[in-house]
């Protein structure tokens, strides 16, 4: 673990220098102003529309941030950039974990800060009678989804060249949100193959668990349930990424 | 006789069926020597270095370390550094990583940068540096990990004549305290000037091993090189008709 320290610190510094915090602030200002403006165009549901747009916007932000930051940090794992590090004795597992930890740390922080800042902005700007629980749920849930997405993208980045890996990560993210249980959505294909596809669906994370609107009306216990799913799938995808990375020629 | 640090035996690397990069290569690295690998493009130089460093897995063969695995430092042919970090930060992180492995050095990042005449890059971001400056900063970062065997792939690439001269001096000075240097290059003049021992690679094989003491006149290496790779005259392709 001691060896991860410099790798994580360097990764975090690279992210900060890449102006991710500046982009984050600019995005927040635009999102808060845009949500309130569009909300104000409605007759009676100004607050509901503003919150809904805010949550959707932060969700998009968390996903895009997760994939792009992961691609920037982990995309270099197969490039000459890491040859000196591996040659000097840094293990491949430490390199992968250190770079991913730096990415995950920043992704989780900004994904949690986005809905929190939005909540504060709405309060500060005097938005009345809006459902705060959706935004509070988003503070807990969005970072988890973003970190999980980052682990999936990491696996894809060591498996495929960078451009297809980024495309596949976006495809995975979109697929997980476009349909409820994409693999389990009815049994369209009949026969044995249909059953294989159906059960394969259970191997993939259930992205609806990270839907803030779904959780706000449930108990606190259920709100924290995705932690287990996040932990299990992050470990699985990082293990798969490491298995591939440890064996491949660079 | 200098002690052997690394012994490579029967090293073979096949990337794809029919694409053989190395064929039964044997060589060793001894304490306090500058070993050069010379060869044309595609001769297998980089593959040999990568196999030695564990970046690729050899198809056959073994790499032994009679005195335990030495600390390697590697400067690859392509210099890729994080574009937003400064030269000082890059060297500092290298030093910090080395410290976690128990390698303590008294020198500051600026002093390492000064070793490659790049002290002015301490506060410059990589994206503000030229190709040659990046290369020298990368070398300073490698030196900050205090390697016992410094491995360089085409180290002169992107360097001006003065920087090449300084690099040659730096590499020679490292051997005085028992450190070893292995570098691959196709620049025969530099290889002749710096190397204690020269291995000529051709089509994945070692076709000759030359000691510095065997070379009597400048240009001897070039003559011997073309002879060994089967080109009777420098620059003339076999079978080419003369008009």
Short mmCIF file of C-alpha atoms in Angstrom, two decimals:
data_model
loop_
_atom_site.label_atom_id
_atom_site.label_comp_id
_atom_site.label_asym_id
_atom_site.label_seq_id
_atom_site.Cartn_x
_atom_site.Cartn_y
_atom_site.Cartn_z
CA UNK A 1 0.00 0.00 0.00
CA UNK A 2 2.93 2.32 0.80
CA UNK A 3 4.01 2.08 -2.84
CA UNK A 4 0.65 3.36 -4.05
CA UNK A 5 1.14 6.73 -2.32
CA UNK A 6 3.34 8.49 -4.93
CA UNK A 7 1.31 6.98 -7.78
CA UNK A 8 -1.98 8.27 -6.35
CA UNK A 9 -0.52 11.69 -5.55
CA UNK A 10 0.89 12.07 -9.07
CA UNK A 11 -2.44 10.96 -10.57
CA UNK A 12 -4.43 13.46 -8.52
CA UNK A 13 -2.02 16.25 -9.44
CA UNK A 14 -2.35 15.36 -13.15
CA UNK A 15 -6.15 15.56 -12.88
CA UNK A 16 -6.00 18.92 -11.09
CA UNK A 17 -3.55 20.30 -13.67
CA UNK A 18 -5.78 19.04 -16.49
CA UNK A 19 -8.26 21.67 -15.22
CA UNK A 20 -10.95 19.17 -14.20
CA UNK A 21 -11.92 21.33 -11.16
CA UNK A 22 -12.28 24.41 -13.42
CA UNK A 23 -14.49 22.50 -15.84
CA UNK A 24 -16.49 21.25 -12.85
CA UNK A 25 -17.12 24.77 -11.55
CA UNK A 26 -18.07 26.10 -14.99
CA UNK A 27 -20.43 23.17 -15.48
CA UNK A 28 -22.09 23.78 -12.10
CA UNK A 29 -22.71 27.45 -12.80
CA UNK A 30 -24.25 26.66 -16.20
CA UNK A 31 -26.32 23.78 -14.80
CA UNK A 32 -27.68 25.73 -11.82
CA UNK A 33 -28.53 28.75 -13.94
CA UNK A 34 -29.94 26.63 -16.81
CA UNK A 35 -32.12 24.51 -14.49
CA UNK A 36 -33.58 27.57 -12.79
CA UNK A 37 -34.10 29.36 -16.09
CA UNK A 38 -35.89 26.43 -17.73
CA UNK A 39 -37.87 25.87 -14.53
CA UNK A 40 -38.98 29.49 -14.57
CA UNK A 41 -40.49 28.97 -18.03
CA UNK A 42 -43.06 26.59 -16.57
CA UNK A 43 -46.27 27.75 -14.88
CA UNK A 44 -46.57 25.84 -11.62
CA UNK A 45 -43.77 23.31 -11.35
CA UNK A 46 -40.75 25.59 -11.37
CA UNK A 47 -38.99 23.79 -8.48
CA UNK A 48 -39.75 20.25 -9.72
CA UNK A 49 -38.44 21.00 -13.23
CA UNK A 50 -35.31 22.70 -11.88
CA UNK A 51 -34.52 19.75 -9.56
CA UNK A 52 -35.25 17.22 -12.30
CA UNK A 53 -32.97 18.97 -14.77
CA UNK A 54 -30.34 19.38 -12.09
CA UNK A 55 -30.32 15.66 -11.26
CA UNK A 56 -30.24 14.69 -14.93
CA UNK A 57 -27.38 17.12 -15.54
CA UNK A 58 -25.31 15.91 -12.60
CA UNK A 59 -25.93 12.31 -13.70
CA UNK A 60 -24.58 13.10 -17.17
CA UNK A 61 -21.67 14.99 -15.65
CA UNK A 62 -20.76 12.06 -13.37
CA UNK A 63 -20.84 9.57 -16.26
CA UNK A 64 -18.87 11.68 -18.72
CA UNK A 65 -16.35 12.70 -16.06
CA UNK A 66 -15.91 9.09 -15.01
CA UNK A 67 -15.17 7.77 -18.51
CA UNK A 68 -12.96 10.67 -19.65
CA UNK A 69 -10.88 10.90 -16.47
CA UNK A 70 -10.44 7.12 -16.41
CA UNK A 71 -9.40 7.13 -20.08
CA UNK A 72 -6.85 9.87 -19.36
CA UNK A 73 -5.41 8.13 -16.31
CA UNK A 74 -5.60 4.48 -17.32
CA UNK A 75 -5.23 4.87 -21.08
CA UNK A 76 -1.49 5.34 -20.51
CA UNK A 77 -1.06 1.92 -18.92
CA UNK A 78 -0.17 0.33 -22.23
CA UNK A 79 1.86 3.28 -23.57
CA UNK A 80 5.64 3.93 -23.35
CA UNK A 81 4.79 6.42 -20.57
CA UNK A 82 4.72 3.58 -18.05
CA UNK A 83 7.79 1.65 -19.25
CA UNK A 84 10.19 3.52 -16.92
CA UNK A 85 7.85 2.96 -13.95
CA UNK A 86 7.55 -0.76 -14.60
CA UNK A 87 11.29 -1.07 -15.30
CA UNK A 88 12.25 0.59 -12.01
CA UNK A 89 10.29 -2.03 -10.05
CA UNK A 90 6.75 -0.70 -9.75
CA UNK A 91 4.50 -3.74 -10.13
CA UNK A 92 1.76 -3.78 -12.73
CA UNK A 93 -0.87 -4.27 -10.02
CA UNK A 94 0.41 -1.24 -8.06
CA UNK A 95 0.46 0.86 -11.23
CA UNK A 96 -3.08 -0.12 -12.19
CA UNK A 97 -4.45 0.31 -8.68
CA UNK A 98 -2.58 3.56 -8.03
CA UNK A 99 -3.75 5.20 -11.25
CA UNK A 100 -7.30 3.93 -10.78
CA UNK A 101 -7.41 5.07 -7.15
CA UNK A 102 -6.40 8.60 -8.19
CA UNK A 103 -9.09 8.63 -10.88
CA UNK A 104 -11.76 7.12 -8.60
CA UNK A 105 -10.96 9.57 -5.81
CA UNK A 106 -11.48 12.61 -8.04
CA UNK A 107 -14.49 11.10 -9.82
CA UNK A 108 -16.23 10.27 -6.52
CA UNK A 109 -15.45 13.69 -5.04
CA UNK A 110 -16.72 15.71 -8.00
CA UNK A 111 -19.75 13.44 -8.53
CA UNK A 112 -20.78 14.00 -4.90
CA UNK A 113 -19.97 17.70 -4.95
CA UNK A 114 -22.08 18.36 -8.06
CA UNK A 115 -25.54 17.56 -6.53
CA UNK A 116 -24.41 19.00 -3.16
CA UNK A 117 -23.44 22.28 -4.80
CA UNK A 118 -26.68 22.29 -6.77
CA UNK A 119 -28.68 21.79 -3.57
CA UNK A 120 -26.81 24.66 -1.92
CA UNK A 121 -27.27 26.87 -5.00
CA UNK A 122 -31.04 26.23 -5.15
CA UNK A 123 -31.37 27.08 -1.46
CA UNK A 124 -29.18 30.15 -1.79
CA UNK A 125 -31.10 31.38 -4.81
CA UNK A 126 -34.34 31.06 -2.84
CA UNK A 127 -36.00 28.15 -4.63
CA UNK A 128 -38.94 27.21 -2.42
CA UNK A 129 -40.71 23.92 -1.71
CA UNK A 130 -38.57 21.57 -3.76
CA UNK A 131 -37.90 17.91 -3.03
CA UNK A 132 -34.48 17.96 -1.44
CA UNK A 133 -34.36 14.21 -0.87
CA UNK A 134 -33.75 13.52 -4.59
CA UNK A 135 -30.63 15.67 -4.53
CA UNK A 136 -29.50 14.21 -1.18
CA UNK A 137 -29.90 10.70 -2.65
CA UNK A 138 -27.87 11.81 -5.65
CA UNK A 139 -25.00 12.88 -3.35
CA UNK A 140 -24.79 9.29 -2.08
CA UNK A 141 -25.58 7.40 -5.27
CA UNK A 142 -23.91 9.27 -8.14
CA UNK A 143 -20.34 8.81 -6.88
CA UNK A 144 -20.94 5.09 -6.56
CA UNK A 145 -22.24 4.75 -10.10
CA UNK A 146 -19.37 6.88 -11.40
CA UNK A 147 -16.75 4.79 -9.57
CA UNK A 148 -18.31 1.58 -10.86
CA UNK A 149 -18.34 3.00 -14.40
CA UNK A 150 -14.68 3.89 -13.94
CA UNK A 151 -13.86 0.27 -13.02
CA UNK A 152 -15.71 -0.97 -16.12
CA UNK A 153 -13.84 1.58 -18.29
CA UNK A 154 -10.53 0.47 -16.72
CA UNK A 155 -11.21 -3.12 -17.73
CA UNK A 156 -12.10 -2.04 -21.26
CA UNK A 157 -8.99 0.17 -21.51
CA UNK A 158 -6.60 -2.70 -20.82
CA UNK A 159 -8.59 -4.98 -23.11
CA UNK A 160 -9.02 -2.73 -26.15
CA UNK A 161 -7.22 0.21 -27.79
CA UNK A 162 -8.15 3.56 -26.25
CA UNK A 163 -10.76 4.84 -28.75
CA UNK A 164 -12.86 1.65 -28.91
CA UNK A 165 -12.55 1.29 -25.12
CA UNK A 166 -13.94 4.79 -24.55
CA UNK A 167 -16.72 4.14 -27.09
CA UNK A 168 -17.57 0.81 -25.43
CA UNK A 169 -17.64 2.49 -22.00
CA UNK A 170 -20.12 5.08 -23.26
CA UNK A 171 -22.14 2.31 -24.90
CA UNK A 172 -22.22 0.35 -21.65
CA UNK A 173 -23.30 3.44 -19.71
CA UNK A 174 -26.02 4.32 -22.21
CA UNK A 175 -27.25 0.74 -22.40
CA UNK A 176 -27.48 0.49 -18.62
CA UNK A 177 -29.66 3.59 -18.52
CA UNK A 178 -31.75 3.18 -21.64
CA UNK A 179 -33.37 -0.06 -20.55
CA UNK A 180 -34.20 -1.51 -17.25
CA UNK A 181 -32.00 -4.61 -16.97
CA UNK A 182 -30.93 -4.58 -20.62
CA UNK A 183 -30.08 -8.27 -20.65
CA UNK A 184 -33.10 -9.35 -18.68
CA UNK A 185 -35.64 -7.18 -20.47
CA UNK A 186 -38.04 -9.93 -21.41
CA UNK A 187 -36.81 -12.97 -23.19
CA UNK A 188 -36.85 -11.76 -26.75
CA UNK A 189 -34.58 -14.54 -28.00
CA UNK A 190 -36.14 -17.95 -27.48
CA UNK A 191 -34.41 -21.23 -26.73
CA UNK A 192 -31.07 -21.96 -25.04
CA UNK A 193 -29.35 -18.79 -26.34
CA UNK A 194 -32.23 -16.76 -24.90
CA UNK A 195 -31.73 -18.37 -21.50
CA UNK A 196 -27.96 -17.75 -21.66
CA UNK A 197 -28.55 -14.05 -22.43
CA UNK A 198 -31.17 -13.87 -19.70
CA UNK A 199 -28.88 -15.24 -17.00
CA UNK A 200 -25.87 -13.29 -18.31
CA UNK A 201 -27.84 -10.22 -17.30
CA UNK A 202 -27.33 -11.14 -13.67
CA UNK A 203 -23.57 -10.79 -14.13
CA UNK A 204 -23.92 -7.08 -14.86
CA UNK A 205 -24.58 -4.33 -12.32
CA UNK A 206 -28.12 -3.09 -11.97
CA UNK A 207 -27.79 0.60 -12.86
CA UNK A 208 -31.29 1.40 -11.67
CA UNK A 209 -29.98 1.00 -8.13
CA UNK A 210 -28.22 4.32 -8.66
CA UNK A 211 -31.37 6.17 -9.70
CA UNK A 212 -31.82 8.96 -7.08
CA UNK A 213 -35.51 9.39 -7.88
CA UNK A 214 -36.14 5.73 -7.16
CA UNK A 215 -34.39 5.81 -3.81
CA UNK A 216 -35.62 9.05 -2.33
CA UNK A 217 -38.98 7.51 -1.46
CA UNK A 218 -37.39 4.41 0.06
CA UNK A 219 -35.80 3.83 3.43
CA UNK A 220 -32.28 4.86 4.36
CA UNK A 221 -31.38 1.17 4.49
CA UNK A 222 -32.22 0.74 0.81
CA UNK A 223 -30.41 3.95 -0.07
CA UNK A 224 -27.14 2.41 1.15
CA UNK A 225 -27.78 -1.00 -0.40
CA UNK A 226 -25.93 -0.11 -3.64
CA UNK A 227 -22.68 0.16 -1.65
CA UNK A 228 -22.46 -3.63 -1.65
CA UNK A 229 -23.17 -3.88 -5.38
CA UNK A 230 -20.59 -1.15 -6.08
CA UNK A 231 -17.95 -2.86 -3.98
CA UNK A 232 -18.51 -6.29 -5.51
CA UNK A 233 -18.53 -5.11 -9.12
CA UNK A 234 -15.58 -2.72 -8.67
CA UNK A 235 -13.53 -5.62 -7.27
CA UNK A 236 -14.67 -7.92 -10.10
CA UNK A 237 -13.88 -5.45 -12.91
CA UNK A 238 -10.54 -4.42 -11.39
CA UNK A 239 -9.62 -8.07 -10.95
CA UNK A 240 -10.47 -8.74 -14.61
CA UNK A 241 -8.48 -5.66 -15.67
CA UNK A 242 -5.49 -6.76 -13.61
CA UNK A 243 -5.64 -10.34 -14.92
CA UNK A 244 -5.42 -9.03 -18.47
CA UNK A 245 -2.85 -6.30 -17.74
CA UNK A 246 -0.52 -8.61 -15.80
CA UNK A 247 -0.19 -10.94 -18.78
CA UNK A 248 -0.12 -8.67 -21.79
CA UNK A 249 2.98 -7.64 -23.72
CA UNK A 250 3.63 -3.91 -23.66
CA UNK B 1 36.98 -10.19 -14.49
CA UNK B 2 33.97 -8.01 -13.78
CA UNK B 3 31.05 -9.69 -12.04
CA UNK B 4 28.03 -10.63 -14.08
CA UNK B 5 24.80 -8.82 -13.15
CA UNK B 6 22.45 -10.14 -15.81
CA UNK B 7 22.68 -13.25 -17.94
CA UNK B 8 20.36 -13.71 -20.89
CA UNK B 9 20.23 -17.22 -22.35
CA UNK B 10 18.59 -18.52 -25.48
CA UNK B 11 16.13 -15.62 -25.64
CA UNK B 12 13.53 -16.02 -28.36
CA UNK B 13 10.50 -13.86 -29.02
CA UNK B 14 7.86 -14.69 -31.61
CA UNK B 15 5.15 -12.01 -31.84
CA UNK B 16 3.06 -13.81 -34.47
CA UNK B 17 3.72 -17.04 -36.37
CA UNK B 18 6.46 -16.14 -38.83
CA UNK B 19 7.23 -12.82 -37.12
CA UNK B 20 10.32 -13.72 -35.12
CA UNK B 21 11.85 -10.74 -33.34
CA UNK B 22 14.61 -12.58 -31.44
CA UNK B 23 16.25 -15.94 -32.16
CA UNK B 24 18.25 -17.69 -29.44
CA UNK B 25 20.01 -14.59 -28.18
CA UNK B 26 22.66 -14.93 -25.44
CA UNK B 27 24.38 -12.04 -23.74
CA UNK B 28 25.34 -10.74 -20.33
CA UNK B 29 25.69 -7.41 -18.55
CA UNK B 30 28.69 -7.01 -16.29
CA UNK B 31 29.32 -4.69 -13.43
CA UNK B 32 30.71 -1.29 -14.39
CA UNK B 33 30.53 -1.64 -18.15
CA UNK B 34 28.77 0.16 -20.97
CA UNK B 35 27.22 -2.49 -23.19
CA UNK B 36 25.84 -1.33 -26.53
CA UNK B 37 23.42 -3.08 -28.83
CA UNK B 38 23.80 -1.89 -32.39
CA UNK B 39 21.65 -2.88 -35.31
CA UNK B 40 19.43 -1.73 -38.13
CA UNK B 41 15.76 -0.89 -37.61
CA UNK B 42 13.85 -4.07 -36.79
CA UNK B 43 16.99 -5.97 -35.75
CA UNK B 44 15.43 -6.87 -32.37
CA UNK B 45 17.19 -4.30 -30.15
CA UNK B 46 14.08 -2.90 -28.46
CA UNK B 47 12.52 -6.34 -28.11
CA UNK B 48 15.65 -7.56 -26.29
CA UNK B 49 15.49 -4.59 -23.88
CA UNK B 50 11.77 -5.05 -23.26
CA UNK B 51 12.19 -8.78 -22.60
CA UNK B 52 15.01 -8.04 -20.17
CA UNK B 53 12.78 -5.59 -18.28
CA UNK B 54 9.76 -7.89 -18.22
CA UNK B 55 7.66 -5.63 -20.44
CA UNK B 56 7.14 -8.51 -22.83
CA UNK B 57 7.20 -12.23 -22.14
CA UNK B 58 9.85 -14.19 -24.04
CA UNK B 59 8.62 -17.14 -26.07
CA UNK B 60 11.68 -19.11 -24.96
CA UNK B 61 14.80 -18.59 -22.94
CA UNK B 62 15.77 -17.38 -19.50
CA UNK B 63 17.04 -14.23 -17.84
CA UNK B 64 19.10 -14.79 -14.71
CA UNK B 65 20.39 -12.37 -12.14
CA UNK B 66 23.39 -14.06 -10.46
CA UNK B 67 23.63 -11.37 -7.75
CA UNK B 68 19.90 -10.82 -7.29
CA UNK B 69 17.72 -8.62 -9.44
CA UNK B 70 19.45 -5.28 -9.98
CA UNK B 71 17.65 -1.95 -9.87
CA UNK B 72 16.83 -1.14 -13.46
CA UNK B 73 16.24 2.29 -14.91
CA UNK B 74 14.81 2.59 -18.41
CA UNK B 75 14.57 5.42 -20.88
CA UNK B 76 12.40 4.23 -23.78
CA UNK B 77 12.75 5.49 -27.33
CA UNK B 78 9.51 7.46 -27.12
CA UNK B 79 9.43 10.00 -24.31
CA UNK B 80 5.94 10.30 -22.88
CA UNK B 81 5.62 12.45 -19.79
CA UNK B 82 2.45 13.84 -18.16
CA UNK B 83 2.03 17.08 -20.14
CA UNK B 84 0.74 19.24 -17.29
CA UNK B 85 3.45 18.41 -14.73
CA UNK B 86 6.69 20.34 -14.37
CA UNK B 87 10.15 18.83 -14.76
CA UNK B 88 10.75 19.19 -11.03
CA UNK B 89 7.54 17.35 -10.16
CA UNK B 90 8.31 14.47 -12.52
CA UNK B 91 11.72 13.96 -10.94
CA UNK B 92 10.28 14.35 -7.43
CA UNK B 93 7.67 11.61 -8.01
CA UNK B 94 10.39 9.30 -9.37
CA UNK B 95 12.44 9.96 -6.24
CA UNK B 96 9.40 9.30 -4.03
CA UNK B 97 8.68 6.00 -5.76
CA UNK B 98 12.29 4.97 -5.28
CA UNK B 99 12.06 5.89 -1.59
CA UNK B 100 9.16 3.46 -1.11
CA UNK B 101 11.52 0.71 -2.34
CA UNK B 102 14.16 1.73 0.18
CA UNK B 103 16.31 3.78 -2.23
CA UNK B 104 17.25 7.00 -0.48
CA UNK B 105 19.10 9.71 -2.35
CA UNK B 106 20.37 12.94 -0.87
CA UNK B 107 20.13 14.88 -4.12
CA UNK B 108 17.21 17.22 -4.75
CA UNK B 109 15.10 17.04 -7.96
CA UNK B 110 16.94 20.17 -9.19
CA UNK B 111 20.29 18.43 -8.75
CA UNK B 112 19.13 15.46 -10.81
CA UNK B 113 17.92 17.87 -13.48
CA UNK B 114 21.31 19.57 -13.38
CA UNK B 115 22.97 16.21 -14.11
CA UNK B 116 21.26 16.31 -17.51
CA UNK B 117 21.74 20.11 -17.81
CA UNK B 118 18.01 20.70 -17.42
CA UNK B 119 17.79 22.67 -14.19
CA UNK B 120 15.79 25.34 -15.99
CA UNK B 121 13.06 22.74 -16.67
CA UNK B 122 12.30 22.40 -12.95
CA UNK B 123 9.46 24.91 -13.18
CA UNK B 124 8.53 24.34 -16.81
CA UNK B 125 5.54 22.21 -17.71
CA UNK B 126 6.22 19.31 -20.10
CA UNK B 127 3.99 20.83 -22.78
CA UNK B 128 6.25 23.90 -22.78
CA UNK B 129 9.39 21.82 -23.41
CA UNK B 130 11.02 20.81 -26.68
CA UNK B 131 11.48 17.15 -27.60
CA UNK B 132 15.12 17.19 -26.53
CA UNK B 133 14.28 18.86 -23.20
CA UNK B 134 11.61 16.24 -22.48
CA UNK B 135 14.12 13.51 -23.17
CA UNK B 136 16.64 15.00 -20.75
CA UNK B 137 13.98 15.49 -18.06
CA UNK B 138 12.91 11.86 -18.52
CA UNK B 139 16.55 10.80 -18.11
CA UNK B 140 16.85 12.89 -14.93
CA UNK B 141 13.73 11.13 -13.58
CA UNK B 142 15.29 7.75 -14.35
CA UNK B 143 18.53 8.77 -12.60
CA UNK B 144 16.53 9.86 -9.54
CA UNK B 145 15.61 6.20 -8.95
CA UNK B 146 19.37 5.45 -8.67
CA UNK B 147 19.47 2.43 -11.00
CA UNK B 148 22.34 -0.05 -10.88
CA UNK B 149 21.70 -0.93 -14.53
CA UNK B 150 20.66 2.01 -16.68
CA UNK B 151 18.99 0.91 -19.92
CA UNK B 152 18.44 3.37 -22.74
CA UNK B 153 16.76 2.86 -26.09
CA UNK B 154 18.08 5.22 -28.78
CA UNK B 155 19.11 7.76 -26.11
CA UNK B 156 20.39 10.30 -28.63
CA UNK B 157 17.05 10.65 -30.41
CA UNK B 158 15.99 14.31 -30.40
CA UNK B 159 19.19 15.57 -28.75
CA UNK B 160 21.41 18.30 -30.20
CA UNK B 161 25.17 17.65 -30.69
CA UNK B 162 26.10 19.27 -27.37
CA UNK B 163 23.50 17.28 -25.46
CA UNK B 164 24.77 14.09 -27.15
CA UNK B 165 28.27 14.87 -25.99
CA UNK B 166 27.08 15.49 -22.43
CA UNK B 167 25.03 12.29 -22.49
CA UNK B 168 28.12 10.32 -23.54
CA UNK B 169 30.09 11.82 -20.63
CA UNK B 170 27.26 11.10 -18.19
CA UNK B 171 26.99 7.45 -19.25
CA UNK B 172 30.76 6.96 -18.98
CA UNK B 173 30.86 8.61 -15.55
CA UNK B 174 28.24 6.21 -14.18
CA UNK B 175 30.46 3.17 -14.71
CA UNK B 176 33.17 4.60 -12.44
CA UNK B 177 31.18 3.64 -9.33
CA UNK B 178 30.23 0.16 -10.47
CA UNK B 179 26.99 1.06 -12.22
CA UNK B 180 26.31 -0.50 -15.62
CA UNK B 181 24.78 0.95 -18.74
CA UNK B 182 23.07 -0.89 -21.56
CA UNK B 183 21.98 1.08 -24.56
CA UNK B 184 20.56 0.28 -27.95
CA UNK B 185 21.27 2.46 -30.92
CA UNK B 186 21.75 2.50 -34.65
CA UNK B 187 24.17 5.44 -34.42
CA UNK B 188 27.46 3.58 -34.88
CA UNK B 189 29.68 6.60 -34.20
CA UNK B 190 28.20 7.06 -30.73
CA UNK B 191 28.24 3.34 -30.04
CA UNK B 192 31.92 3.23 -30.96
CA UNK B 193 32.74 6.17 -28.70
CA UNK B 194 30.78 5.13 -25.61
CA UNK B 195 30.60 1.32 -25.57
CA UNK B 196 33.00 -0.99 -23.76
CA UNK B 197 31.45 -3.96 -25.49
CA UNK B 198 29.27 -3.89 -28.58
CA UNK B 199 26.76 -6.51 -29.69
CA UNK B 200 25.67 -6.39 -33.31
CA UNK B 201 22.10 -7.50 -33.78
CA UNK B 202 20.80 -8.50 -37.19
CA UNK B 203 17.45 -10.09 -37.97
CA UNK B 204 16.93 -11.09 -34.35
CA UNK B 205 20.36 -12.66 -33.89
CA UNK B 206 23.65 -11.52 -32.39
CA UNK B 207 26.03 -11.70 -35.32
CA UNK B 208 29.10 -10.24 -33.60
CA UNK B 209 30.48 -9.16 -30.23
CA UNK B 210 33.18 -6.51 -30.35
CA UNK B 211 35.32 -5.15 -27.54
CA UNK B 212 36.31 -1.51 -27.56
CA UNK B 213 39.95 -2.63 -27.43
CA UNK B 214 39.47 -4.50 -30.73
CA UNK B 215 38.72 -1.27 -32.56
CA UNK B 216 41.96 0.31 -33.71
CA UNK B 217 40.84 3.25 -35.84
CA UNK B 218 37.70 5.41 -35.89
CA UNK B 219 35.30 3.89 -38.39
CA UNK B 220 36.41 0.31 -37.70
CA UNK B 221 33.06 -0.48 -36.12
CA UNK B 222 31.19 0.76 -39.17
CA UNK B 223 33.26 -1.41 -41.51
CA UNK B 224 32.89 -4.46 -39.30
CA UNK B 225 29.17 -3.84 -38.83
CA UNK B 226 28.40 -3.79 -42.56
CA UNK B 227 30.62 -6.80 -43.10
CA UNK B 228 28.84 -8.81 -40.43
CA UNK B 229 25.33 -8.02 -41.59
CA UNK B 230 26.23 -9.05 -45.12
CA UNK B 231 26.61 -5.72 -46.86
CA UNK B 232 30.03 -5.67 -48.58
CA UNK B 233 30.03 -1.92 -49.00
CA UNK B 234 28.44 0.64 -46.75
CA UNK B 235 25.06 1.66 -48.13
CA UNK B 236 25.09 -0.77 -51.02
CA UNK B 237 22.27 -3.27 -51.16
CA UNK B 238 23.38 -6.84 -52.10
CA UNK B 239 22.33 -7.76 -55.60
CA UNK B 240 22.08 -4.12 -56.64
CA UNK B 241 23.49 -3.51 -60.11
CA UNK B 242 26.20 -0.88 -60.49
CA UNK B 243 26.08 1.27 -63.59
#
